[in-house]
Amino acid sequence: MFCCPVCNYRHSRLELVEEAFKIDGRHILVDRVPSEVCQQCGERSFSRETTEKVRQLVRSGANPRESMSIPVYEFV
């Protein structure tokens, strides 16, 4: 049963989302990741199986669909 870790709402919907991850010190962007999204606040939650599959995808050496450069700022 779903319970949002942010607002404790108990209703979610399954969506395919774009999400940034940091794996082995590398920042990556993955598209079409299955996620439970809280219907009240929009918080995204990923199953252990999904996050492990993302790790395996990155570590497999598979070629990414595309690459991009992003600016990085430090909040001071």
Tab-separated table of N, CA and C in Angstrom:
chain	number	residue	atom	x	y	z
A	1	MET	N	0.836	-1.177	0.000
A	1	MET	CA	0.000	0.000	0.000
A	1	MET	C	0.881	1.241	0.000
A	2	PHE	N	0.556	2.193	-0.845
A	2	PHE	CA	1.326	3.421	-0.983
A	2	PHE	C	1.059	4.381	0.178
A	3	CYS	N	2.121	4.998	0.668
A	3	CYS	CA	2.018	6.096	1.625
A	3	CYS	C	3.123	7.077	1.267
A	4	CYS	N	2.751	8.288	0.880
A	4	CYS	CA	3.725	9.282	0.450
A	4	CYS	C	4.678	9.624	1.594
A	5	PRO	N	5.994	9.586	1.340
A	5	PRO	CA	6.963	9.920	2.389
A	5	PRO	C	6.994	11.407	2.726
A	6	VAL	N	6.366	12.240	1.910
A	6	VAL	CA	6.370	13.690	2.152
A	6	VAL	C	5.102	14.144	2.868
A	7	CYS	N	3.929	13.762	2.325
A	7	CYS	CA	2.667	14.288	2.873
A	7	CYS	C	1.766	13.218	3.493
A	8	ASN	N	2.183	11.956	3.432
A	8	ASN	CA	1.433	10.820	3.993
A	8	ASN	C	0.119	10.514	3.283
A	9	TYR	N	-0.095	11.085	2.113
A	9	TYR	CA	-1.295	10.793	1.333
A	9	TYR	C	-1.220	9.345	0.859
A	10	ARG	N	-2.334	8.691	0.712
A	10	ARG	CA	-2.334	7.260	0.426
A	10	ARG	C	-2.747	6.892	-0.996
A	11	HIS	N	-2.802	7.868	-1.892
A	11	HIS	CA	-3.200	7.575	-3.269
A	11	HIS	C	-2.107	8.013	-4.237
A	12	SER	N	-1.780	7.123	-5.159
A	12	SER	CA	-0.748	7.419	-6.146
A	12	SER	C	-1.219	6.939	-7.510
A	13	ARG	N	-0.471	7.328	-8.520
A	13	ARG	CA	-0.720	6.835	-9.868
A	13	ARG	C	0.627	6.421	-10.445
A	14	LEU	N	0.619	5.429	-11.292
A	14	LEU	CA	1.835	4.975	-11.947
A	14	LEU	C	2.079	5.853	-13.164
A	15	GLU	N	3.287	6.411	-13.261
A	15	GLU	CA	3.668	7.242	-14.397
A	15	GLU	C	5.052	6.845	-14.864
A	16	LEU	N	5.335	7.098	-16.124
A	16	LEU	CA	6.680	6.969	-16.660
A	16	LEU	C	7.274	8.371	-16.647
A	17	VAL	N	8.356	8.556	-15.884
A	17	VAL	CA	8.911	9.890	-15.659
A	17	VAL	C	10.361	9.966	-16.125
A	18	GLU	N	10.844	11.176	-16.244
A	18	GLU	CA	12.255	11.437	-16.503
A	18	GLU	C	12.868	11.785	-15.154
A	19	GLU	N	13.987	11.139	-14.802
A	19	GLU	CA	14.568	11.342	-13.472
A	19	GLU	C	16.091	11.356	-13.558
A	20	ALA	N	16.693	12.235	-12.775
A	20	ALA	CA	18.153	12.304	-12.666
A	20	ALA	C	18.601	11.427	-11.496
A	21	PHE	N	19.672	10.690	-11.700
A	21	PHE	CA	20.248	9.831	-10.672
A	21	PHE	C	21.742	10.121	-10.580
A	22	LYS	N	22.338	9.843	-9.430
A	22	LYS	CA	23.790	9.878	-9.284
A	22	LYS	C	24.223	8.464	-8.931
A	23	ILE	N	24.950	7.840	-9.859
A	23	ILE	CA	25.375	6.452	-9.694
A	23	ILE	C	26.873	6.379	-9.902
A	24	ASP	N	27.576	5.830	-8.918
A	24	ASP	CA	29.032	5.707	-8.977
A	24	ASP	C	29.692	7.051	-9.288
A	25	GLY	N	29.143	8.121	-8.703
A	25	GLY	CA	29.707	9.448	-8.885
A	25	GLY	C	29.344	10.125	-10.198
A	26	ARG	N	28.560	9.461	-11.029
A	26	ARG	CA	28.147	10.015	-12.323
A	26	ARG	C	26.691	10.453	-12.257
A	27	HIS	N	26.434	11.637	-12.798
A	27	HIS	CA	25.056	12.105	-12.902
A	27	HIS	C	24.503	11.636	-14.236
A	28	ILE	N	23.328	11.025	-14.175
A	28	ILE	CA	22.699	10.526	-15.403
A	28	ILE	C	21.231	10.918	-15.408
A	29	LEU	N	20.666	10.965	-16.576
A	29	LEU	CA	19.254	11.240	-16.753
A	29	LEU	C	18.639	10.029	-17.442
A	30	VAL	N	17.561	9.501	-16.868
A	30	VAL	CA	16.912	8.321	-17.435
A	30	VAL	C	15.468	8.680	-17.752
A	31	ASP	N	15.049	8.364	-18.958
A	31	ASP	CA	13.700	8.667	-19.410
A	31	ASP	C	12.825	7.423	-19.296
A	32	ARG	N	11.539	7.639	-19.094
A	32	ARG	CA	10.530	6.584	-19.046
A	32	ARG	C	10.757	5.605	-17.879
A	33	VAL	N	11.079	6.150	-16.703
A	33	VAL	CA	11.274	5.341	-15.501
A	33	VAL	C	9.918	5.161	-14.811
A	34	PRO	N	9.490	3.918	-14.536
A	34	PRO	CA	8.227	3.718	-13.824
A	34	PRO	C	8.315	4.274	-12.399
A	35	SER	N	7.324	5.065	-12.026
A	35	SER	CA	7.330	5.712	-10.720
A	35	SER	C	5.911	5.783	-10.173
A	36	GLU	N	5.788	5.622	-8.856
A	36	GLU	CA	4.522	5.922	-8.194
A	36	GLU	C	4.582	7.397	-7.850
A	37	VAL	N	3.576	8.147	-8.279
A	37	VAL	CA	3.542	9.590	-8.063
A	37	VAL	C	2.356	9.914	-7.160
A	38	CYS	N	2.643	10.587	-6.049
A	38	CYS	CA	1.597	10.966	-5.103
A	38	CYS	C	0.587	11.868	-5.805
A	39	GLN	N	-0.682	11.545	-5.654
A	39	GLN	CA	-1.743	12.328	-6.290
A	39	GLN	C	-1.988	13.659	-5.586
A	40	GLN	N	-1.438	13.817	-4.391
A	40	GLN	CA	-1.645	15.078	-3.675
A	40	GLN	C	-0.485	16.054	-3.889
A	41	CYS	N	0.755	15.606	-3.666
A	41	CYS	CA	1.885	16.548	-3.719
A	41	CYS	C	2.824	16.323	-4.901
A	42	GLY	N	2.674	15.196	-5.615
A	42	GLY	CA	3.515	14.944	-6.781
A	42	GLY	C	4.844	14.275	-6.489
A	43	GLU	N	5.105	13.921	-5.232
A	43	GLU	CA	6.360	13.242	-4.887
A	43	GLU	C	6.461	11.930	-5.651
A	44	ARG	N	7.655	11.662	-6.174
A	44	ARG	CA	7.894	10.435	-6.932
A	44	ARG	C	8.571	9.392	-6.046
A	45	SER	N	8.153	8.144	-6.185
A	45	SER	CA	8.767	7.028	-5.467
A	45	SER	C	9.102	5.932	-6.465
A	46	PHE	N	10.278	5.320	-6.276
A	46	PHE	CA	10.734	4.257	-7.160
A	46	PHE	C	10.914	2.984	-6.357
A	47	SER	N	10.523	1.870	-6.949
A	47	SER	CA	10.698	0.584	-6.275
A	47	SER	C	12.182	0.217	-6.248
A	48	ARG	N	12.535	-0.692	-5.354
A	48	ARG	CA	13.918	-1.188	-5.302
A	48	ARG	C	14.305	-1.831	-6.619
A	49	GLU	N	13.364	-2.568	-7.198
A	49	GLU	CA	13.632	-3.244	-8.470
A	49	GLU	C	13.943	-2.228	-9.570
A	50	THR	N	13.205	-1.131	-9.589
A	50	THR	CA	13.430	-0.104	-10.604
A	50	THR	C	14.789	0.558	-10.426
A	51	THR	N	15.125	0.935	-9.200
A	51	THR	CA	16.421	1.595	-8.984
A	51	THR	C	17.570	0.641	-9.284
A	52	GLU	N	17.410	-0.639	-8.969
A	52	GLU	CA	18.462	-1.612	-9.289
A	52	GLU	C	18.599	-1.770	-10.799
A	53	LYS	N	17.495	-1.776	-11.515
A	53	LYS	CA	17.553	-1.886	-12.974
A	53	LYS	C	18.258	-0.670	-13.583
A	54	VAL	N	18.030	0.522	-13.020
A	54	VAL	CA	18.736	1.714	-13.491
A	54	VAL	C	20.237	1.559	-13.247
A	55	ARG	N	20.629	1.094	-12.063
A	55	ARG	CA	22.061	0.861	-11.769
A	55	ARG	C	22.672	-0.124	-12.760
A	56	GLN	N	21.971	-1.223	-13.007
A	56	GLN	CA	22.477	-2.224	-13.948
A	56	GLN	C	22.607	-1.665	-15.353
A	57	LEU	N	21.656	-0.851	-15.766
A	57	LEU	CA	21.707	-0.231	-17.089
A	57	LEU	C	22.952	0.631	-17.230
A	58	VAL	N	23.232	1.446	-16.224
A	58	VAL	CA	24.401	2.337	-16.276
A	58	VAL	C	25.697	1.532	-16.231
A	59	ARG	N	25.764	0.539	-15.374
A	59	ARG	CA	26.991	-0.249	-15.213
A	59	ARG	C	27.215	-1.243	-16.355
A	60	SER	N	26.197	-1.491	-17.169
A	60	SER	CA	26.324	-2.472	-18.249
A	60	SER	C	27.178	-1.965	-19.406
A	61	GLY	N	27.402	-0.657	-19.437
A	61	GLY	CA	28.167	-0.104	-20.541
A	61	GLY	C	27.321	0.148	-21.777
A	62	ALA	N	26.007	0.016	-21.646
A	62	ALA	CA	25.113	0.277	-22.782
A	62	ALA	C	25.276	1.720	-23.238
A	63	ASN	N	25.125	1.937	-24.510
A	63	ASN	CA	25.236	3.287	-25.053
A	63	ASN	C	23.980	4.091	-24.738
A	64	PRO	N	24.150	5.310	-24.235
A	64	PRO	CA	22.977	6.144	-23.982
A	64	PRO	C	22.330	6.588	-25.291
A	65	ARG	N	21.047	6.868	-25.248
A	65	ARG	CA	20.322	7.356	-26.414
A	65	ARG	C	20.883	8.686	-26.885
A	66	GLU	N	21.275	9.536	-25.941
A	66	GLU	CA	21.874	10.831	-26.256
A	66	GLU	C	22.699	11.292	-25.063
A	67	SER	N	23.536	12.278	-25.276
A	67	SER	CA	24.333	12.880	-24.208
A	67	SER	C	24.113	14.375	-24.231
A	68	MET	N	24.239	15.002	-23.065
A	68	MET	CA	24.087	16.453	-22.980
A	68	MET	C	24.981	16.996	-21.890
A	69	SER	N	25.249	18.251	-21.966
A	69	SER	CA	26.039	18.941	-20.955
A	69	SER	C	25.090	19.835	-20.165
A	70	ILE	N	25.252	19.855	-18.831
A	70	ILE	CA	24.388	20.715	-18.024
A	70	ILE	C	25.238	21.596	-17.123
A	71	PRO	N	24.791	22.821	-16.885
A	71	PRO	CA	25.526	23.684	-15.959
A	71	PRO	C	25.315	23.200	-14.513
A	72	VAL	N	26.331	23.366	-13.687
A	72	VAL	CA	26.263	22.974	-12.283
A	72	VAL	C	26.550	24.215	-11.441
A	73	TYR	N	25.645	24.528	-10.552
A	73	TYR	CA	25.796	25.688	-9.679
A	73	TYR	C	25.980	25.224	-8.240
A	74	GLU	N	26.669	26.038	-7.456
A	74	GLU	CA	26.807	25.752	-6.031
A	74	GLU	C	25.973	26.767	-5.272
A	75	PHE	N	25.086	26.293	-4.431
A	75	PHE	CA	24.245	27.167	-3.625
A	75	PHE	C	25.042	27.600	-2.415
A	76	VAL	N	25.308	28.887	-2.321
A	76	VAL	CA	26.104	29.382	-1.179
A	76	VAL	C	25.320	30.376	-0.364
